[in-house]
Amino acid sequence: MRFRHPDGTTVHLAYCTNVHPAETLDGVLAQLRDHCEPVRRRLGRDRLGIGLWLARDAASTLVSDPSALRGLRTELDRRGLEVVTLNGFPYEGFGAEEVKYRVYKPDWADPERLDHTTSLARVLAGLLPDDVTEGSVSTLPLAWRTAQDSARADAARAALRALAERLDALAELTGRSIRVGLEPEPGCVVETTGDAIAPLTAIAHDRIGICVDTCHLATSFEDPHTALDALTRARVPIVKSQLSAALHAEHPHLPEVREALAAFDEPRFLHQTRTSPTFNSARAGEAPIAVGLRGTDDLGEALKGDALPDTTPWRAHFHVPLHAAPAAPLTSTLPVLKTALTRLVGGPHPLTHHLEVETYTWQALPPELRPRARTQLTDGIAAELALARDLLTDLGLKELP
C-alpha cells in the first residue's frame, strides 16, 4: 500500500510474511497464492505491499538462479503484490515448533550472516517495482547479549563495514539503493535505540541504519519522542519501522493478572519481559534518579516467584494483533505505536518511507484467540493493515491506488 506524504514523497506500508512459515522458494510462492493475494482482495486493493521473509534456502535459490528471481517477480506482479522491504532477521527455522534463542543465530560475527544479508540485498534489488529505487532490509541487532565478546564485537563491526561496501557496489551496478537496518530487541547487544547509536555512528554509512520496531521500543519502556529525536540528532538513518504492539500488564502483582499473562507463556518464541523503571532520590530535595530496567529472557521466568519486581507495570515481547487488544486485565502498547508513528511520518518530512506491520505470533496466541482457519488469519491481517491505513490518513497522508 502506498501513501503520499504532504511533502510529496511516497510512504510504503506492507505486512511481513514471517507469519507464514516457509523455508523454500516453493513455499514462498505458495504464500503469495494462499495468504498475500487473499489479504489484498480482502482489503479491496489493486496493489498490496508485502515485506518478504526469505529463509536461507529461498534466498540462496533466488540469488543463484536469475530465472527463479524473474519468476518470483512475475508472480508478484500477477497477484497484485509488491516488495520494497525484506525481513532479514530470522535466518532459518522461524516456523519451527521451538524457535526461542535460535533466532539469533548466526549473528553478525559469523560470516553466514554477512553472506545471507548480501544475498537478500541482491534479491531485493531485483524485486523492487520499476518505479522504486530504494529498498530496505531489517536484520539482527548484532548478537544476543551473551554471545559476544570483544573479538566477536570486532568481527561484527568489520562485517557491517563490508556490507556497506557491498551495498555501494550493488547500487552502482543496479541503480537500486538497498539499506540495511539493525533492529534493536530486548536481550540483544543492541537492546534499545540508544544502544544502536554508538555502533552505527562508528560505521557512519548512509546505507547502514536502524529498524525501529514499536513492540521492542515499548517493551524496553522507551519514550518514542526521546528515542527518535536522539536518532535524528545522531544522524542515524531510520531505514524502516515495524509497526507492532507488545503485551502490557499494569498491575502484575494481582493474581488475576498473573493468570492472564500465563496464557501467553508459550513454547515457540522468546517473550522477553521488562518492568518499568522506578525513580528514587538519594537525598531529600534532590532530583529523582532513574533505576534501570529489570527483565527476564522469557515470560515464564518473570511469572516464577519474585524474578521481577511487580510494583510497576510489566511489558512482554509478544506481538499482539494491532486491532484487537487482549482482554482485561491486560492490554497492548498500541498507544506507543501511535506516538511513534506520529513522529515517524506525521512531521513535515517522514523519518522513514518504509512501514511494515509485523504480527508473526498469530498461532502462538492463547488457543481461544488463534485463527482456526486460513480465512480468519486473512481477516486478521487485513484488519491490522486497515488500522494502520487509518492511522496514516489521520496524520494527513493520502492513500494512493
Short mmCIF file of N, CA, C and O in Angstrom, two decimals, residues 237-343:
data_model
loop_
_atom_site.label_atom_id
_atom_site.label_comp_id
_atom_site.label_asym_id
_atom_site.label_seq_id
_atom_site.Cartn_x
_atom_site.Cartn_y
_atom_site.Cartn_z
N PRO A 237 20.30 6.80 10.13
CA PRO A 237 19.17 6.61 9.21
C PRO A 237 18.15 5.63 9.78
O PRO A 237 18.52 4.56 10.28
N ILE A 238 16.88 6.01 9.74
CA ILE A 238 15.81 5.09 10.12
C ILE A 238 15.38 4.39 8.84
O ILE A 238 14.59 4.91 8.05
N VAL A 239 15.92 3.23 8.61
CA VAL A 239 15.75 2.51 7.36
C VAL A 239 14.30 2.07 7.18
O VAL A 239 13.74 2.14 6.08
N LYS A 240 13.68 1.59 8.26
CA LYS A 240 12.29 1.16 8.21
C LYS A 240 11.76 1.12 9.63
O LYS A 240 12.53 1.22 10.60
N SER A 241 10.46 0.97 9.75
CA SER A 241 9.85 0.78 11.06
C SER A 241 8.84 -0.34 10.97
O SER A 241 8.05 -0.41 10.03
N GLN A 242 8.91 -1.24 11.95
CA GLN A 242 7.93 -2.31 12.05
C GLN A 242 6.86 -1.90 13.05
O GLN A 242 7.16 -1.58 14.20
N LEU A 243 5.64 -1.90 12.59
CA LEU A 243 4.50 -1.48 13.41
C LEU A 243 3.98 -2.71 14.15
O LEU A 243 3.42 -3.62 13.55
N SER A 244 4.17 -2.71 15.46
CA SER A 244 3.80 -3.87 16.27
C SER A 244 3.51 -3.39 17.68
O SER A 244 3.91 -2.29 18.08
N ALA A 245 2.80 -4.22 18.44
CA ALA A 245 2.40 -3.86 19.79
C ALA A 245 2.75 -4.97 20.76
O ALA A 245 2.61 -6.16 20.44
N ALA A 246 3.23 -4.57 21.94
CA ALA A 246 3.62 -5.53 22.98
C ALA A 246 2.47 -5.77 23.95
O ALA A 246 1.45 -5.07 23.95
N LEU A 247 2.66 -6.76 24.80
CA LEU A 247 1.69 -7.11 25.83
C LEU A 247 1.99 -6.27 27.08
O LEU A 247 3.14 -6.20 27.53
N HIS A 248 0.97 -5.62 27.64
CA HIS A 248 1.15 -4.72 28.78
C HIS A 248 0.29 -5.18 29.95
O HIS A 248 -0.91 -5.44 29.80
N ALA A 249 0.91 -5.26 31.13
CA ALA A 249 0.20 -5.58 32.37
C ALA A 249 0.44 -4.45 33.36
O ALA A 249 1.57 -4.25 33.82
N GLU A 250 -0.60 -3.72 33.68
CA GLU A 250 -0.47 -2.55 34.54
C GLU A 250 -0.23 -2.93 36.00
O GLU A 250 0.51 -2.25 36.71
N HIS A 251 -0.84 -4.04 36.46
CA HIS A 251 -0.76 -4.42 37.87
C HIS A 251 -0.32 -5.89 38.00
O HIS A 251 -1.13 -6.77 38.34
N PRO A 252 0.95 -6.16 37.73
CA PRO A 252 1.39 -7.56 37.68
C PRO A 252 1.39 -8.28 39.03
O PRO A 252 1.59 -9.50 39.07
N HIS A 253 1.15 -7.55 40.12
CA HIS A 253 1.11 -8.21 41.42
C HIS A 253 -0.21 -8.92 41.67
O HIS A 253 -0.30 -9.77 42.56
N LEU A 254 -1.23 -8.61 40.88
CA LEU A 254 -2.55 -9.19 41.11
C LEU A 254 -2.61 -10.62 40.57
O LEU A 254 -2.16 -10.89 39.46
N PRO A 255 -3.20 -11.54 41.31
CA PRO A 255 -3.29 -12.93 40.85
C PRO A 255 -3.98 -13.08 39.51
O PRO A 255 -3.57 -13.89 38.67
N GLU A 256 -5.04 -12.30 39.29
CA GLU A 256 -5.76 -12.43 38.02
C GLU A 256 -4.92 -11.94 36.83
O GLU A 256 -5.06 -12.44 35.71
N VAL A 257 -4.03 -10.98 37.08
CA VAL A 257 -3.14 -10.52 36.02
C VAL A 257 -2.08 -11.58 35.72
O VAL A 257 -1.78 -11.86 34.55
N ARG A 258 -1.54 -12.20 36.77
CA ARG A 258 -0.57 -13.28 36.57
C ARG A 258 -1.21 -14.42 35.78
O ARG A 258 -0.59 -15.00 34.88
N GLU A 259 -2.43 -14.74 36.10
CA GLU A 259 -3.13 -15.83 35.39
C GLU A 259 -3.34 -15.47 33.92
O GLU A 259 -3.14 -16.30 33.03
N ALA A 260 -3.70 -14.21 33.66
CA ALA A 260 -3.89 -13.78 32.27
C ALA A 260 -2.58 -13.81 31.50
O ALA A 260 -2.52 -14.22 30.34
N LEU A 261 -1.49 -13.37 32.14
CA LEU A 261 -0.18 -13.40 31.49
C LEU A 261 0.26 -14.83 31.19
O LEU A 261 0.86 -15.11 30.15
N ALA A 262 -0.03 -15.75 32.11
CA ALA A 262 0.40 -17.13 31.93
C ALA A 262 -0.18 -17.75 30.66
O ALA A 262 0.43 -18.64 30.06
N ALA A 263 -1.32 -17.26 30.21
CA ALA A 263 -1.93 -17.79 28.99
C ALA A 263 -1.09 -17.45 27.76
O ALA A 263 -1.23 -18.09 26.71
N PHE A 264 -0.23 -16.43 27.86
CA PHE A 264 0.62 -16.03 26.74
C PHE A 264 2.03 -16.64 26.83
O PHE A 264 2.86 -16.40 25.97
N ASP A 265 2.28 -17.42 27.86
CA ASP A 265 3.57 -18.09 28.02
C ASP A 265 3.54 -19.38 27.21
O ASP A 265 2.94 -20.37 27.63
N GLU A 266 4.16 -19.35 26.05
CA GLU A 266 4.06 -20.49 25.13
C GLU A 266 5.47 -20.93 24.70
O GLU A 266 6.44 -20.18 24.88
N PRO A 267 5.63 -22.12 24.14
CA PRO A 267 6.96 -22.71 23.96
C PRO A 267 7.70 -22.34 22.68
O PRO A 267 8.84 -22.75 22.51
N ARG A 268 7.10 -21.58 21.79
CA ARG A 268 7.71 -21.39 20.48
C ARG A 268 8.68 -20.21 20.44
O ARG A 268 9.83 -20.35 20.02
N PHE A 269 8.22 -19.04 20.85
CA PHE A 269 9.03 -17.83 20.74
C PHE A 269 9.49 -17.35 22.11
O PHE A 269 8.88 -17.66 23.14
N LEU A 270 10.54 -16.55 22.10
CA LEU A 270 11.04 -15.93 23.31
C LEU A 270 10.22 -14.67 23.58
O LEU A 270 10.03 -13.85 22.68
N HIS A 271 9.75 -14.51 24.81
CA HIS A 271 8.93 -13.35 25.16
C HIS A 271 9.60 -12.59 26.31
O HIS A 271 9.19 -12.68 27.47
N GLN A 272 10.66 -11.85 25.95
CA GLN A 272 11.40 -11.09 26.94
C GLN A 272 10.44 -10.17 27.68
O GLN A 272 9.58 -9.52 27.07
N THR A 273 10.59 -10.10 29.00
CA THR A 273 9.68 -9.33 29.84
C THR A 273 10.46 -8.30 30.63
O THR A 273 11.54 -8.59 31.15
N ARG A 274 9.92 -7.09 30.67
CA ARG A 274 10.58 -5.99 31.37
C ARG A 274 9.58 -5.31 32.29
O ARG A 274 8.38 -5.25 32.02
N THR A 275 10.12 -4.77 33.40
CA THR A 275 9.31 -3.94 34.28
C THR A 275 9.78 -2.51 34.17
O THR A 275 10.97 -2.24 33.96
N SER A 276 8.86 -1.57 34.28
CA SER A 276 9.19 -0.18 34.01
C SER A 276 10.16 0.36 35.06
O SER A 276 10.18 -0.08 36.20
N PRO A 277 10.99 1.32 34.65
CA PRO A 277 11.96 1.89 35.59
C PRO A 277 11.25 2.57 36.76
O PRO A 277 10.13 3.08 36.62
N THR A 278 11.90 2.57 37.89
CA THR A 278 11.41 3.33 39.04
C THR A 278 12.35 4.51 39.26
O THR A 278 13.45 4.58 38.71
N PHE A 279 11.91 5.43 40.08
CA PHE A 279 12.70 6.64 40.30
C PHE A 279 12.90 6.82 41.81
O PHE A 279 11.94 6.88 42.57
N ASN A 280 14.14 6.89 42.19
CA ASN A 280 14.48 7.07 43.59
C ASN A 280 15.27 8.37 43.76
O ASN A 280 15.88 8.87 42.83
N SER A 281 15.27 8.88 44.95
CA SER A 281 16.08 10.05 45.26
C SER A 281 16.97 9.71 46.45
O SER A 281 16.50 9.24 47.48
N ALA A 282 18.27 9.94 46.29
CA ALA A 282 19.21 9.58 47.35
C ALA A 282 19.01 10.46 48.58
O ALA A 282 19.15 10.00 49.70
N ARG A 283 18.70 11.73 48.35
CA ARG A 283 18.51 12.65 49.47
C ARG A 283 17.29 13.52 49.23
O ARG A 283 16.92 13.78 48.09
N ALA A 284 16.72 13.96 50.32
CA ALA A 284 15.54 14.80 50.21
C ALA A 284 15.87 16.06 49.41
O ALA A 284 16.91 16.69 49.61
N GLY A 285 14.99 16.39 48.49
CA GLY A 285 15.15 17.59 47.69
C GLY A 285 15.93 17.40 46.42
O GLY A 285 15.98 18.31 45.59
N GLU A 286 16.59 16.26 46.25
CA GLU A 286 17.34 16.02 45.03
C GLU A 286 16.40 15.52 43.92
O GLU A 286 15.33 15.00 44.19
N ALA A 287 16.85 15.69 42.68
CA ALA A 287 16.06 15.20 41.55
C ALA A 287 15.99 13.68 41.59
O ALA A 287 16.93 13.01 42.01
N PRO A 288 14.87 13.11 41.16
CA PRO A 288 14.74 11.64 41.15
C PRO A 288 15.80 11.01 40.25
O PRO A 288 16.20 11.57 39.23
N ILE A 289 16.27 9.86 40.65
CA ILE A 289 17.26 9.10 39.89
C ILE A 289 16.58 7.87 39.32
O ILE A 289 15.97 7.09 40.06
N ALA A 290 16.68 7.68 38.00
CA ALA A 290 16.06 6.53 37.36
C ALA A 290 16.85 5.26 37.66
O ALA A 290 18.06 5.23 37.53
N VAL A 291 16.14 4.24 38.11
CA VAL A 291 16.73 2.93 38.32
C VAL A 291 16.44 2.11 37.07
O VAL A 291 15.30 2.05 36.60
N GLY A 292 17.46 1.49 36.48
CA GLY A 292 17.35 0.86 35.17
C GLY A 292 16.31 -0.23 35.09
O GLY A 292 15.78 -0.73 36.10
N LEU A 293 16.06 -0.64 33.86
CA LEU A 293 15.11 -1.70 33.59
C LEU A 293 15.53 -3.00 34.27
O LEU A 293 16.72 -3.31 34.35
N ARG A 294 14.55 -3.75 34.75
CA ARG A 294 14.77 -5.11 35.19
C ARG A 294 14.05 -6.00 34.20
O ARG A 294 13.00 -5.64 33.66
N GLY A 295 14.59 -7.18 33.96
CA GLY A 295 13.95 -8.02 32.96
C GLY A 295 14.33 -9.48 33.06
O GLY A 295 15.28 -9.86 33.74
N THR A 296 13.58 -10.30 32.35
CA THR A 296 13.87 -11.72 32.19
C THR A 296 13.87 -12.04 30.70
O THR A 296 13.30 -11.31 29.89
N ASP A 297 14.49 -13.17 30.36
CA ASP A 297 14.57 -13.56 28.96
C ASP A 297 13.24 -14.08 28.43
O ASP A 297 13.02 -14.08 27.22
N ASP A 298 12.37 -14.55 29.31
CA ASP A 298 11.11 -15.11 28.85
C ASP A 298 10.01 -14.82 29.86
O ASP A 298 10.28 -14.55 31.03
N LEU A 299 8.78 -14.90 29.36
CA LEU A 299 7.63 -14.57 30.22
C LEU A 299 7.49 -15.55 31.36
O LEU A 299 7.16 -15.17 32.49
N GLY A 300 7.73 -16.83 31.09
CA GLY A 300 7.61 -17.83 32.15
C GLY A 300 8.53 -17.57 33.31
O GLY A 300 8.16 -17.79 34.47
N GLU A 301 9.75 -17.09 33.02
CA GLU A 301 10.69 -16.75 34.09
C GLU A 301 10.15 -15.62 34.96
O GLU A 301 10.32 -15.62 36.19
N ALA A 302 9.53 -14.64 34.31
CA ALA A 302 9.00 -13.49 35.06
C ALA A 302 7.88 -13.91 36.00
O ALA A 302 7.70 -13.31 37.06
N LEU A 303 7.14 -14.93 35.61
CA LEU A 303 5.98 -15.35 36.40
C LEU A 303 6.35 -16.24 37.57
O LEU A 303 5.50 -16.57 38.39
N LYS A 304 7.61 -16.67 37.63
CA LYS A 304 8.05 -17.55 38.71
C LYS A 304 8.53 -16.73 39.90
O LYS A 304 9.52 -16.01 39.82
N GLY A 305 7.83 -16.82 41.00
CA GLY A 305 8.26 -16.19 42.23
C GLY A 305 8.48 -14.70 42.10
O GLY A 305 7.65 -13.97 41.58
N ASP A 306 9.65 -14.26 42.55
CA ASP A 306 9.96 -12.83 42.58
C ASP A 306 11.08 -12.50 41.61
O ASP A 306 11.95 -11.67 41.90
N ALA A 307 11.10 -13.14 40.44
CA ALA A 307 12.14 -12.87 39.45
C ALA A 307 12.14 -11.41 39.02
O ALA A 307 13.19 -10.84 38.71
N LEU A 308 10.97 -10.79 39.00
CA LEU A 308 10.84 -9.37 38.67
C LEU A 308 10.04 -8.67 39.75
O LEU A 308 9.06 -9.22 40.25
N PRO A 309 10.41 -7.43 40.09
CA PRO A 309 9.54 -6.66 40.98
C PRO A 309 8.20 -6.42 40.31
O PRO A 309 8.13 -6.20 39.09
N ASP A 310 7.14 -6.49 41.08
CA ASP A 310 5.80 -6.38 40.49
C ASP A 310 5.02 -5.17 40.99
O ASP A 310 3.81 -5.13 40.95
N THR A 311 5.77 -4.15 41.43
CA THR A 311 5.10 -2.94 41.91
C THR A 311 4.91 -1.90 40.80
O THR A 311 4.27 -0.88 41.02
N THR A 312 5.51 -2.16 39.64
CA THR A 312 5.33 -1.29 38.47
C THR A 312 4.93 -2.16 37.28
O THR A 312 5.10 -3.38 37.31
N PRO A 313 4.42 -1.55 36.21
CA PRO A 313 3.90 -2.35 35.09
C PRO A 313 4.96 -3.22 34.44
O PRO A 313 6.16 -2.91 34.46
N TRP A 314 4.49 -4.31 33.83
CA TRP A 314 5.31 -5.20 33.04
C TRP A 314 4.92 -5.09 31.58
O TRP A 314 3.76 -4.84 31.24
N ARG A 315 5.90 -5.29 30.71
CA ARG A 315 5.63 -5.45 29.28
C ARG A 315 6.39 -6.67 28.77
O ARG A 315 7.53 -6.90 29.16
N ALA A 316 5.74 -7.42 27.89
CA ALA A 316 6.34 -8.63 27.35
C ALA A 316 6.43 -8.52 25.83
O ALA A 316 5.53 -8.01 25.16
N HIS A 317 7.54 -9.02 25.30
CA HIS A 317 7.79 -9.04 23.86
C HIS A 317 6.92 -10.12 23.22
O HIS A 317 7.37 -11.23 22.92
N PHE A 318 5.67 -9.80 23.06
CA PHE A 318 4.70 -10.68 22.40
C PHE A 318 3.93 -9.80 21.44
O PHE A 318 3.18 -8.92 21.85
N HIS A 319 4.13 -10.02 20.13
CA HIS A 319 3.48 -9.17 19.13
C HIS A 319 1.99 -9.51 19.08
O HIS A 319 1.59 -10.51 18.47
N VAL A 320 1.17 -8.69 19.73
CA VAL A 320 -0.27 -8.94 19.75
C VAL A 320 -0.92 -8.21 18.58
O VAL A 320 -0.42 -7.17 18.13
N PRO A 321 -2.03 -8.72 18.05
CA PRO A 321 -2.68 -8.08 16.91
C PRO A 321 -2.99 -6.61 17.19
O PRO A 321 -3.50 -6.26 18.25
N LEU A 322 -2.69 -5.78 16.21
CA LEU A 322 -2.84 -4.33 16.41
C LEU A 322 -4.28 -3.93 16.67
O LEU A 322 -4.54 -3.02 17.46
N HIS A 323 -5.20 -4.57 16.00
CA HIS A 323 -6.60 -4.13 16.04
C HIS A 323 -7.39 -4.77 17.17
O HIS A 323 -8.55 -4.43 17.37
N ALA A 324 -6.76 -5.69 17.91
CA ALA A 324 -7.51 -6.44 18.93
C ALA A 324 -6.67 -6.57 20.18
O ALA A 324 -5.91 -7.54 20.33
N ALA A 325 -6.78 -5.61 21.08
CA ALA A 325 -6.02 -5.67 22.33
C ALA A 325 -6.49 -6.86 23.16
O ALA A 325 -7.65 -7.27 23.08
N PRO A 326 -5.59 -7.44 23.96
CA PRO A 326 -6.00 -8.53 24.84
C PRO A 326 -7.10 -8.09 25.79
O PRO A 326 -7.24 -6.90 26.11
N ALA A 327 -7.89 -9.04 26.25
CA ALA A 327 -8.96 -8.73 27.18
C ALA A 327 -8.39 -8.29 28.52
O ALA A 327 -7.28 -8.68 28.90
N ALA A 328 -9.16 -7.47 29.23
CA ALA A 328 -8.77 -7.06 30.58
C ALA A 328 -8.55 -8.33 31.42
O ALA A 328 -9.23 -9.34 31.22
N PRO A 329 -7.59 -8.27 32.33
CA PRO A 329 -6.86 -7.11 32.86
C PRO A 329 -5.59 -6.75 32.09
O PRO A 329 -4.80 -5.94 32.58
N LEU A 330 -5.37 -7.32 30.91
CA LEU A 330 -4.21 -6.98 30.10
C LEU A 330 -4.60 -5.98 29.03
O LEU A 330 -5.77 -5.75 28.76
N THR A 331 -3.60 -5.40 28.38
CA THR A 331 -3.85 -4.54 27.23
C THR A 331 -2.60 -4.59 26.36
O THR A 331 -1.69 -5.38 26.60
N SER A 332 -2.56 -3.76 25.32
CA SER A 332 -1.40 -3.72 24.44
C SER A 332 -0.76 -2.33 24.48
O SER A 332 -1.32 -1.39 25.05
N THR A 333 0.37 -2.22 23.84
CA THR A 333 1.09 -0.94 23.78
C THR A 333 0.78 -0.20 22.48
O THR A 333 1.64 0.53 21.97
N LEU A 334 -0.41 -0.35 21.95
CA LEU A 334 -0.80 0.37 20.74
C LEU A 334 -0.59 1.88 20.90
O LEU A 334 -0.19 2.54 19.92
N PRO A 335 -0.84 2.49 22.06
CA PRO A 335 -0.57 3.93 22.18
C PRO A 335 0.89 4.29 21.89
O PRO A 335 1.16 5.36 21.34
N VAL A 336 1.83 3.42 22.23
CA VAL A 336 3.24 3.69 21.91
C VAL A 336 3.43 3.68 20.41
O VAL A 336 4.12 4.54 19.84
N LEU A 337 2.82 2.72 19.72
CA LEU A 337 2.89 2.67 18.25
C LEU A 337 2.35 3.97 17.66
O LEU A 337 2.97 4.55 16.75
N LYS A 338 1.21 4.42 18.14
CA LYS A 338 0.59 5.63 17.59
C LYS A 338 1.51 6.85 17.79
O LYS A 338 1.67 7.67 16.87
N THR A 339 2.10 6.95 18.98
CA THR A 339 3.00 8.07 19.25
C THR A 339 4.21 8.02 18.33
O THR A 339 4.64 9.04 17.77
N ALA A 340 4.78 6.82 18.19
CA ALA A 340 5.95 6.67 17.33
C ALA A 340 5.61 7.00 15.88
O ALA A 340 6.39 7.67 15.19
N LEU A 341 4.46 6.52 15.42
CA LEU A 341 4.08 6.75 14.03
C LEU A 341 3.88 8.25 13.76
O LEU A 341 4.26 8.75 12.69
N THR A 342 3.33 8.96 14.72
CA THR A 342 3.17 10.40 14.58
C THR A 342 4.52 11.08 14.37
O THR A 342 4.66 11.98 13.51
N ARG A 343 5.51 10.64 15.11
CA ARG A 343 6.85 11.22 14.97
C ARG A 343 7.53 10.75 13.69
O ARG A 343 8.26 11.50 13.05
#
